[in-house]
Coordinates of C-alpha atoms and ligand atoms in Angstrom, one line a residue:
Chain A
X1 CA 108.4 31.2 113.9
X2 CA 106.5 33.4 112.2
X3 CA 107.2 34.8 108.7
X4 CA 106.6 39.3 109.4
X5 CA 107.6 40.3 105.8
X6 CA 109.9 39.5 102.5
X7 CA 111.6 41.0 100.4
X8 CA 111.7 39.1 96.5
X9 CA 114.4 39.9 94.6
X10 CA 113.5 43.9 94.8
X11 CA 115.8 46.8 93.4
X12 CA 115.5 50.1 94.6
X13 CA 116.7 53.7 94.5
X14 CA 116.0 57.3 94.1
X15 CA 115.0 59.5 91.2
X16 CA 115.4 56.8 89.2
X17 CA 119.0 56.2 90.5
X18 CA 119.1 52.1 92.0
X19 CA 121.2 52.5 95.2
X20 CA 119.9 48.4 96.1
X21 CA 120.0 46.1 93.1
X22 CA 118.3 42.1 93.7
X23 CA 117.9 42.3 97.0
X24 CA 116.6 39.0 98.6
X25 CA 116.1 38.7 102.6
X26 CA 113.2 37.5 105.4
X27 CA 112.0 38.2 108.8
X28 CA 110.9 36.5 110.9
X29 CA 109.2 36.6 114.3
X30 CA 112.2 37.7 117.6
X31 CA 114.6 37.5 114.6
X32 CA 117.6 40.2 115.8
X33 CA 119.6 41.1 112.6
X34 CA 122.5 43.6 112.9
X35 CA 122.9 45.8 109.5
X36 CA 126.1 47.0 108.7
X37 CA 128.0 48.3 105.6
X38 CA 129.9 51.6 104.3
X39 CA 128.6 54.5 104.7
X40 CA 126.5 55.3 102.0
X41 CA 126.1 51.0 101.1
X42 CA 122.2 51.7 101.4
X43 CA 121.7 50.6 104.7
X44 CA 118.3 53.5 105.4
X45 CA 117.6 52.6 101.9
X46 CA 116.8 48.9 102.7
X47 CA 115.0 50.5 106.1
X48 CA 112.8 52.6 104.2
X49 CA 112.4 50.0 101.5
X50 CA 111.1 47.7 104.3
X51 CA 109.2 50.2 106.2
X52 CA 106.8 50.9 102.9
X53 CA 108.9 54.6 102.7
X54 CA 110.1 54.1 99.0
X55 CA 108.9 51.3 96.5
X56 CA 110.9 49.0 94.6
X57 CA 111.2 49.5 91.3
X58 CA 111.6 45.7 90.6
X59 CA 110.7 43.3 92.9
X60 CA 108.5 42.9 95.9
X61 CA 108.2 43.5 100.0
X62 CA 105.2 41.4 101.0
X63 CA 103.8 41.6 104.3
X64 CA 102.7 39.0 106.5
X65 CA 100.1 37.7 107.4
X66 CA 97.8 39.5 105.7
X67 CA 99.8 42.5 103.8
X68 CA 99.0 45.4 106.9
X69 CA 101.9 47.1 107.5
X70 CA 100.9 50.1 109.4
X71 CA 101.0 48.3 113.0
X72 CA 103.8 46.3 112.1
X73 CA 107.2 48.6 113.0
X74 CA 108.1 50.9 115.7
X75 CA 110.6 52.7 113.5
X76 CA 114.0 55.0 115.4
X77 CA 115.4 57.0 112.3
X78 CA 118.6 57.6 112.1
X79 CA 118.8 61.2 111.5
X80 CA 115.1 63.0 112.4
X81 CA 115.8 66.9 111.3
X82 CA 113.3 68.0 113.6
X83 CA 112.4 71.7 114.3
X84 CA 113.4 71.9 118.1
X85 CA 111.4 75.3 118.4
X86 CA 107.8 73.1 117.1
X87 CA 105.8 73.3 119.7
X88 CA 105.1 69.5 121.2
X89 CA 105.5 68.0 124.8
X90 CA 107.9 65.1 124.9
X91 CA 105.0 63.3 125.9
X92 CA 103.3 63.8 122.9
X93 CA 106.3 62.7 120.6
X94 CA 106.3 59.2 122.2
X95 CA 102.4 59.4 122.2
X96 CA 102.5 59.4 118.1
X97 CA 104.6 56.0 118.0
X98 CA 100.7 54.9 118.6
X99 CA 98.7 57.1 115.7
X100 CA 99.5 53.8 113.4
X101 CA 97.3 52.0 115.6
X102 CA 94.7 54.3 117.2
X103 CA 94.3 54.9 113.3
X104 CA 93.9 58.1 111.3
X105 CA 91.3 60.1 113.7
X106 CA 92.6 58.3 116.9
X107 CA 92.6 60.5 119.7
X108 CA 94.7 59.5 123.2
X109 CA 93.0 57.6 125.9
X110 CA 94.6 58.4 129.3
X111 CA 95.6 54.4 129.4
X112 CA 98.1 55.3 126.6
X113 CA 99.7 58.2 128.5
X114 CA 100.6 56.1 131.4
X115 CA 101.9 53.6 129.2
X116 CA 104.3 56.1 128.0
X117 CA 105.2 57.1 130.9
X118 CA 106.4 53.9 132.1
X119 CA 108.4 53.4 128.8
X120 CA 110.2 57.3 129.2
X121 CA 110.5 56.0 132.7
X122 CA 113.1 53.1 132.3
X123 CA 114.5 55.8 129.5
X124 CA 114.9 58.3 132.0
X125 CA 113.0 60.3 130.6
X126 CA 110.0 60.3 132.5
X127 CA 110.0 63.8 134.1
X128 CA 110.3 66.0 131.0
X129 CA 107.0 64.1 130.1
X130 CA 105.9 68.1 129.7
X131 CA 108.4 69.8 128.6
X132 CA 109.3 70.9 125.5
X133 CA 111.4 68.6 122.9
X134 CA 113.5 72.3 122.6
X135 CA 114.4 71.6 126.0
X136 CA 116.2 68.2 125.7
X137 CA 119.8 67.3 125.0
X138 CA 120.9 65.2 121.6
X139 CA 120.8 62.0 123.9
X140 CA 117.9 62.9 125.6
X141 CA 115.8 63.2 122.6
X142 CA 117.4 60.5 121.2
X143 CA 115.7 58.7 123.8
X144 CA 112.6 60.1 123.1
X145 CA 112.3 58.8 119.5
X146 CA 113.1 55.3 121.3
X147 CA 110.0 55.2 123.2
X148 CA 108.4 57.3 120.4
X149 CA 109.5 53.4 118.6
X150 CA 108.8 51.1 121.5
X151 CA 105.4 52.4 122.7
X152 CA 103.5 50.5 120.5
X153 CA 105.0 47.1 121.8
X154 CA 105.8 46.7 118.0
X155 CA 106.1 43.3 116.5
X156 CA 109.1 44.3 114.5
X157 CA 111.8 47.6 116.3
X158 CA 113.8 48.8 113.3
X159 CA 116.9 51.2 114.9
X160 CA 118.5 52.8 112.7
X161 CA 122.1 53.6 114.6
X162 CA 120.5 54.1 118.5
X163 CA 123.6 54.3 120.0
X164 CA 124.7 58.1 118.3
X165 CA 124.2 60.5 120.9
X166 CA 124.2 58.7 123.8
X167 CA 125.7 57.6 126.6
X168 CA 127.5 54.9 127.5
X169 CA 125.7 54.3 130.4
X170 CA 122.3 54.2 128.5
X171 CA 124.1 52.1 125.9
X172 CA 124.4 49.1 128.1
X173 CA 121.1 49.8 129.5
X174 CA 120.3 50.1 126.0
X175 CA 121.2 46.8 124.6
X176 CA 119.9 45.1 128.2
X177 CA 117.2 46.1 127.1
X178 CA 116.8 45.2 123.5
X179 CA 117.4 41.1 124.4
X180 CA 114.3 42.0 126.6
X181 CA 112.7 42.8 123.9
X182 CA 114.0 40.4 121.7
X183 CA 112.1 37.9 123.2
X184 CA 108.3 39.5 122.3
X185 CA 109.7 40.6 119.3
X186 CA 111.8 40.9 116.1
X187 CA 115.1 43.9 116.1
X188 CA 116.8 44.8 113.0
X189 CA 119.0 47.3 113.7
X190 CA 122.1 49.6 111.8
X191 CA 125.2 49.7 113.8
X192 CA 128.8 50.3 112.6
X193 CA 130.3 49.2 115.6
X194 CA 131.0 45.3 114.9
X195 CA 132.1 44.7 118.3
X196 CA 128.5 45.4 120.2
X197 CA 126.9 44.1 117.1
X198 CA 127.9 40.5 117.4
X199 CA 127.8 40.3 120.9
X200 CA 124.2 41.5 121.0
X201 CA 122.2 40.1 117.2
X202 CA 121.6 37.1 116.2
X203 CA 122.6 37.6 112.7
X204 CA 124.1 39.7 110.5
X205 CA 123.5 41.3 107.3
X206 CA 126.2 43.1 105.2
X207 CA 124.9 45.6 102.8
X208 CA 127.1 47.8 100.2
X209 CA 124.4 47.6 97.6
X210 CA 124.0 44.6 97.2
X211 CA 123.1 42.8 100.7
X212 CA 124.9 39.8 102.0
X213 CA 123.0 37.7 104.7
X214 CA 125.4 36.0 107.2
X215 CA 123.1 33.5 109.7
X216 CA 125.4 33.8 112.4
X217 CA 127.0 36.5 114.5
X218 CA 130.4 35.8 114.5
X219 CA 132.4 37.4 111.5
X220 CA 135.5 37.4 110.2
X221 CA 137.0 40.2 108.1
X222 CA 138.0 37.8 105.5
X223 CA 134.3 37.3 105.0
X224 CA 133.4 40.5 105.4
X225 CA 135.8 40.9 102.4
X226 CA 134.0 38.0 100.4
X227 CA 130.8 40.3 101.4
X228 CA 132.3 43.2 99.2
X229 CA 131.5 44.7 102.6
X230 CA 134.2 47.5 103.6
X231 CA 133.9 48.4 107.0
X232 CA 136.9 49.6 109.6
X233 CA 136.7 46.7 112.3
X234 CA 135.8 49.1 115.5
X235 CA 136.7 46.4 118.5
X236 CA 136.2 46.1 122.0
X237 CA 138.2 44.3 125.1
X238 CA 140.6 41.5 124.1
X239 CA 138.9 41.2 120.7
X240 CA 141.8 40.4 117.6
X241 CA 142.6 43.7 116.1
X242 CA 141.1 42.6 112.3
X243 CA 139.4 39.4 113.6
X244 CA 136.3 39.9 115.5
X245 CA 136.0 36.4 116.1
X246 CA 137.4 33.1 115.2
X247 CA 135.5 31.6 113.3
X248 CA 134.3 28.5 115.2
X249 CA 133.7 25.8 112.4
Chain B
X1 CA 80.0 105.8 125.9
X2 CA 76.2 104.2 125.5
X3 CA 75.1 106.4 122.5
X4 CA 79.3 105.3 120.8
X5 CA 77.7 101.7 121.7
X6 CA 74.3 102.3 120.3
X7 CA 76.0 104.1 117.3
X8 CA 79.0 101.7 116.4
X9 CA 76.0 98.7 116.2
X10 CA 73.1 100.8 114.3
X11 CA 75.1 100.0 110.9
X12 CA 74.6 96.8 109.3
X13 CA 78.0 96.6 108.2
X14 CA 79.5 97.0 111.7
X15 CA 77.7 94.1 112.8
X16 CA 79.0 92.7 109.3
X17 CA 82.1 93.5 109.9
X18 CA 82.1 92.0 114.0
X19 CA 80.5 89.0 112.5
X20 CA 83.1 88.6 109.5
X21 CA 86.0 89.4 112.4
X22 CA 85.0 86.6 114.5
X23 CA 84.8 84.1 112.1
X24 CA 88.0 84.9 110.4
X25 CA 89.8 84.7 113.6
X26 CA 89.0 81.6 114.1
X27 CA 89.6 80.4 111.3
X28 CA 93.3 82.6 111.0
X29 CA 93.5 80.5 115.0
X30 CA 93.6 77.4 113.0
X31 CA 96.0 78.5 109.9
X32 CA 98.1 80.5 111.6
X33 CA 99.2 78.0 114.3
X34 CA 99.9 75.6 111.4
X35 CA 101.7 78.0 109.4
X36 CA 103.8 79.5 112.2
X37 CA 104.5 75.9 114.1
X38 CA 105.3 74.3 110.8
X39 CA 107.7 77.5 109.4
X40 CA 105.3 77.9 106.4
X41 CA 105.1 82.1 107.0
X42 CA 107.0 82.7 103.8
X43 CA 105.0 80.5 101.9
X44 CA 101.9 82.0 103.4
X45 CA 103.6 85.4 101.8
X46 CA 103.9 84.2 98.5
X47 CA 100.5 82.9 97.9
X48 CA 98.9 85.9 99.8
X49 CA 100.7 88.1 97.2
X50 CA 100.4 86.1 94.0
X51 CA 96.3 86.1 94.4
X52 CA 96.5 89.5 93.8
X53 CA 97.6 88.2 90.0
X54 CA 93.8 87.1 90.5
X55 CA 92.3 90.3 91.6
X56 CA 93.6 92.1 88.6
X57 CA 92.1 89.2 85.8
X58 CA 89.1 89.4 87.7
X59 CA 89.0 93.4 87.7
X60 CA 89.5 93.7 83.9
X61 CA 87.1 90.5 83.3
X62 CA 84.6 92.0 85.4
X63 CA 84.3 88.8 87.9
X64 CA 83.9 88.7 91.7
X65 CA 87.7 89.5 92.8
X66 CA 87.9 87.1 95.9
X67 CA 87.5 83.9 93.3
X68 CA 90.0 85.1 90.9
X69 CA 92.3 85.6 94.0
X70 CA 90.7 81.9 95.0
X71 CA 91.8 80.7 92.1
X72 CA 95.4 82.6 91.8
X73 CA 95.8 81.7 95.6
X74 CA 95.1 77.9 95.3
X75 CA 97.1 77.9 91.5
X76 CA 100.0 79.6 93.3
X77 CA 100.6 77.0 96.5
X78 CA 100.4 74.4 94.2
X79 CA 103.2 76.2 91.8
X80 CA 105.3 76.3 94.5
X81 CA 105.0 72.8 94.6
X82 CA 105.5 72.2 91.5
X83 CA 108.6 74.5 91.4
X84 CA 110.4 73.3 93.9
X85 CA 109.5 69.3 93.6
X86 CA 109.8 68.5 90.0
X87 CA 111.9 71.2 88.6
X88 CA 114.5 71.1 92.1
X89 CA 114.2 75.2 91.5
X90 CA 115.1 75.8 95.6
X91 CA 111.6 76.2 97.4
X92 CA 112.5 80.5 98.7
X93 CA 113.3 81.0 95.4
X94 CA 109.6 79.4 93.7
X95 CA 108.0 81.4 96.7
X96 CA 109.9 84.7 95.8
X97 CA 109.5 84.1 92.1
X98 CA 105.5 83.3 92.1
X99 CA 105.2 86.3 94.8
X100 CA 106.6 89.0 92.2
X101 CA 104.5 87.3 89.1
X102 CA 101.6 87.4 90.7
X103 CA 101.7 90.8 91.6
X104 CA 103.2 91.9 88.0
X105 CA 99.9 90.2 86.7
X106 CA 97.7 92.3 88.6
X107 CA 98.8 95.4 88.1
X108 CA 99.5 94.7 84.3
X109 CA 96.1 93.9 84.1
X110 CA 95.0 96.7 86.5
X111 CA 96.4 98.9 84.0
X112 CA 94.2 97.5 81.0
X113 CA 91.0 98.3 83.2
X114 CA 90.1 101.7 83.4
X115 CA 88.3 103.7 86.4
X116 CA 89.6 101.0 89.2
X117 CA 92.3 102.5 91.1
X118 CA 90.1 103.2 94.0
X119 CA 89.1 100.2 94.4
X120 CA 92.3 98.3 94.2
X121 CA 93.1 100.4 97.8
X122 CA 90.4 98.1 99.4
X123 CA 92.1 94.6 98.0
X124 CA 95.7 95.9 98.5
X125 CA 94.5 97.3 102.7
X126 CA 91.2 96.0 103.4
X127 CA 87.8 97.8 103.6
X128 CA 85.7 96.6 106.4
X129 CA 83.1 98.0 104.9
X130 CA 83.0 96.1 101.7
X131 CA 82.3 92.8 103.4
X132 CA 79.1 91.5 102.3
X133 CA 76.8 88.5 103.6
X134 CA 77.9 85.8 100.8
X135 CA 81.3 86.8 102.3
X136 CA 80.6 86.2 105.5
X137 CA 78.5 82.9 104.3
X138 CA 81.7 81.7 102.7
X139 CA 84.0 82.8 105.3
X140 CA 81.5 80.9 107.7
X141 CA 81.0 78.1 105.5
X142 CA 85.2 77.8 105.2
X143 CA 86.1 78.2 109.1
X144 CA 82.9 75.6 110.6
X145 CA 84.6 73.0 107.1
X146 CA 88.3 73.4 108.6
X147 CA 87.1 73.5 112.1
X148 CA 86.1 69.6 111.9
X149 CA 89.0 68.9 109.9
X150 CA 90.9 70.2 113.0
X151 CA 89.3 68.2 115.7
X152 CA 89.2 64.9 114.3
X153 CA 92.6 64.8 112.9
X154 CA 94.8 67.0 115.9
X155 CA 96.6 64.9 116.5
X156 CA 97.6 63.6 112.7
X157 CA 97.7 67.3 111.4
X158 CA 100.0 67.8 115.0
X159 CA 102.5 64.5 114.3
X160 CA 102.5 65.3 110.8
X161 CA 104.0 68.8 111.2
X162 CA 106.2 67.8 113.7
X163 CA 108.1 64.7 111.5
X164 CA 106.3 64.1 108.2
X165 CA 108.8 60.7 107.5
X166 CA 107.5 59.6 111.0
X167 CA 104.1 60.6 110.7
X168 CA 104.0 58.3 107.3
X169 CA 105.2 55.6 108.9
X170 CA 102.1 55.6 111.3
X171 CA 99.6 55.2 108.3
X172 CA 99.4 59.3 108.3
X173 CA 99.4 59.8 104.4
X174 CA 100.9 63.4 104.8
X175 CA 101.0 64.6 100.9
X176 CA 97.2 64.3 100.6
X177 CA 97.3 66.5 104.1
X178 CA 99.6 68.7 103.3
X179 CA 97.4 69.4 100.7
X180 CA 94.1 70.1 102.1
X181 CA 95.9 72.6 104.8
X182 CA 97.6 73.7 102.1
X183 CA 93.8 74.6 100.1
X184 CA 92.8 76.0 103.9
X185 CA 95.9 78.1 104.2
X186 CA 95.0 79.7 100.6
X187 CA 90.9 79.8 101.3
X188 CA 91.3 81.1 104.6
X189 CA 93.7 84.1 103.0
X190 CA 92.0 85.0 100.7
X191 CA 89.1 85.2 102.6
X192 CA 90.4 87.7 105.0
X193 CA 91.8 90.1 102.6
X194 CA 88.6 92.1 102.5
X195 CA 89.4 92.4 106.3
X196 CA 93.2 93.4 106.7
X197 CA 94.2 93.2 102.8
X198 CA 97.0 91.9 100.9
X199 CA 99.3 93.7 102.2
X200 CA 98.5 93.8 106.1
X201 CA 97.2 89.7 105.8
X202 CA 100.4 87.9 107.1
X203 CA 100.7 89.7 110.4
X204 CA 97.3 88.9 111.0
X205 CA 97.8 84.8 110.6
X206 CA 101.8 85.2 112.1
X207 CA 100.9 87.6 115.1
X208 CA 98.8 86.0 117.1
X209 CA 100.4 82.2 117.7
X210 CA 103.4 84.4 118.0
X211 CA 102.2 86.5 121.4
X212 CA 100.9 82.7 122.4
X213 CA 104.2 81.4 121.6
X214 CA 105.0 83.4 124.5
X215 CA 104.1 81.5 126.4
X216 CA 102.5 78.2 125.7
X217 CA 104.4 75.8 123.8
X218 CA 101.3 73.1 123.3
X219 CA 100.1 73.2 119.8
X220 CA 96.5 72.9 120.5
X221 CA 97.1 76.2 123.4
X222 CA 98.4 77.9 120.9
X223 CA 95.3 77.4 117.9
X224 CA 92.5 78.3 121.0
X225 CA 93.9 81.4 122.1
X226 CA 95.3 82.3 118.8
X227 CA 91.6 83.3 117.8
X228 CA 90.5 84.9 120.5
X229 CA 94.2 87.2 120.4
X230 CA 93.2 87.8 116.7
X231 CA 89.5 88.6 117.7
X232 CA 90.9 91.0 120.1
X233 CA 93.3 93.0 118.1
X234 CA 90.2 93.0 115.6
X235 CA 87.8 94.1 117.8
X236 CA 90.2 96.6 119.1
X237 CA 91.0 97.5 115.3
X238 CA 87.5 98.0 114.3
X239 CA 86.5 100.4 117.3
X240 CA 89.5 103.0 117.1
X241 CA 89.3 102.9 113.1
X242 CA 85.6 103.5 113.6
X243 CA 85.9 106.5 115.8
X244 CA 89.6 108.0 114.3
X245 CA 87.8 107.0 110.9
X246 CA 90.9 105.6 109.7
X247 CA 91.8 102.0 107.9
X248 CA 90.9 99.3 109.9
X249 CA 93.4 96.8 108.8
X250 CA 96.4 98.7 109.6
X251 CA 94.6 99.8 112.9
X252 CA 94.0 95.8 113.6
X253 CA 98.2 95.4 112.9
X254 CA 99.6 98.4 114.4
X255 CA 97.3 96.9 117.7
X256 CA 98.1 93.0 117.2
X257 CA 101.7 94.5 117.3
X258 CA 101.3 96.6 120.3
X259 CA 100.1 93.3 122.6
X260 CA 102.5 91.5 120.9
X261 CA 105.3 94.1 122.2
X262 CA 103.1 93.8 125.5
X263 CA 103.5 90.0 126.0
X264 CA 107.6 90.0 125.0
X265 CA 108.0 92.7 127.6
X266 CA 105.9 91.2 130.2
X267 CA 107.6 88.3 129.4
X268 CA 111.0 89.5 129.7
X269 CA 110.1 91.1 132.6
X270 CA 108.5 88.0 134.8
X271 CA 111.3 85.9 133.8
X272 CA 113.7 88.4 134.7
X273 CA 112.5 88.4 138.2
X274 CA 112.7 84.9 138.3
X275 CA 116.0 85.1 138.1
X276 CA 117.1 87.5 140.8
X277 CA 114.7 85.9 142.8
X278 CA 116.2 83.1 142.9
Ligands
LIG1 N1 117.1 61.1 99.5 C1 117.7 60.9 98.6 N2 117.7 61.3 97.3 C2 119.1 60.6 96.5 N3 119.5 59.7 97.1 C3 119.7 59.1 99.0 C4 118.5 60.0 99.5 N4 119.1 59.5 100.3 C5 120.2 58.3 100.4 N5 120.7 59.3 98.7 C6 121.3 58.1 97.8 O1 121.3 56.7 98.4 C7 123.1 56.0 98.7 C8 122.8 55.4 100.5 O2 122.4 55.9 100.8 P1 121.9 55.8 102.3 O3 121.7 56.2 103.4 O4 120.8 54.4 101.8 O5 123.6 55.0 102.9 P2 123.5 54.3 104.5 O6 123.9 53.0 103.9 O7 122.7 54.7 105.4 O8 124.9 55.5 104.5 P3 125.0 55.6 106.7 O9 126.2 54.8 107.0 O10 126.1 56.7 106.1 O11 124.2 55.9 107.4 C9 124.0 57.3 99.2 O12 124.8 57.2 98.4 C10 123.2 58.5 99.0 O13 124.1 59.6 98.4
LIG2 MG1 122.7 55.5 107.5

């Protein structure tokens, strides 16, 4: 499996204050990595580092095969501070996910609109296509941003808490969709819902100022403690109260 | 009526005024739609008023006031950026500071310069008669460059205005483009000063998109229709001000406001009718 990117002993932060220290990490095609960690631990910062939105103060982030990252990612931000009265249609928001491929001066072809409509169909927002985004509910808006991340059929899909705002039904559909997409693309997903993480992802990264990579989707609270990753375990169904999955050797 | 039309066009200054209005309306449509969508109206107000500092210094030095205004407009735009970004002053406070700093500098130098008080009025309230051929060429150049920029980069401008951090992940050079657009904004403001004046200028940029926004939520439609609305306002304003011999700037703004009220009332009534039918 080809490597998409690697992070080599990188530190990063804001205004001179380091949030992440000495991070080593790599992503290859078809990986499905769940990112967990406490609030303020640096998960979103880590994603921004990968995306190239913030530069490492030491170390490096390398993109393969040729160092070009523009057409690599589909990205769903954690919170999008948008202005809901901005004059833009739902369709145009989704199409904006193609701009990296189209280039700076790119315009859309009718094939792009067909692609957009197909994805929106799947996310259940197709009939809103021409509505201004101000008319959407929080969950519908989240679906729109998900479509925006997916439309470019990216090599690496980066999702920062994709389940915020959406209802249970769509959340289930979302995870089914991600399983399907994972055959074609690598996925990195931040979630606070450990139950979800362990059932859907392949490997886990714990981030609390440092990054600990756990090459399996089964993790015990002892391991979490040893990773210095004090997160609350929210278990679903018949999972033991404090231990998510017994660690089988 | 015929004789009025012949009269109206027989002065070269009215022809100049009409050409200038048309070009300014085209520029104002683009800049206005952008600043309204991105909520940069207060910033534009700050830049407009700060440019008066340049007018004052230019009077004092005896150089072209529009040049002085342009320098101050661009400086204040970057000044806001500097105060907000580097020195962590909150943005609306930065704008307020530079707004009054520019005005203060202007007043200071105008009072050091004897004998310019009447001319000053034309900068504060606009005086279409003072538009010269060279002004028109400058406005023409700006409008053409800006139109080309907007056509080529329309999608990038739309996306960076809507969600800058996502646009950045798509390879849009958000900072560079924001600076370029801020430069266009400052120059459009300065070149419109002759038409409506510093004090009234903000409405020329903001009323047309607000009218159009009542009927459409498409960014491209807002740009195009704002041009038409602005030009209608200018045309009406020029005719009325010529007929009644009142200042053009104030008349243009009043006509735009009347159009705004009509648009809102029309909208209100049509929504009301739709609801009562349902
Ligand atoms: N733009 C910023 N400027 C300065 N500090 C920031 C900025 N963004 C985040 N931080 C700081 O960096 C730290 C990590 O933030 P980050 O958003 O990466 O956390 P997170 O793990 O994603 O948390 P959450 O689970 O709440 O989303 C926090 O202490 C936060 O205060
Ligand atoms: Mg976060």
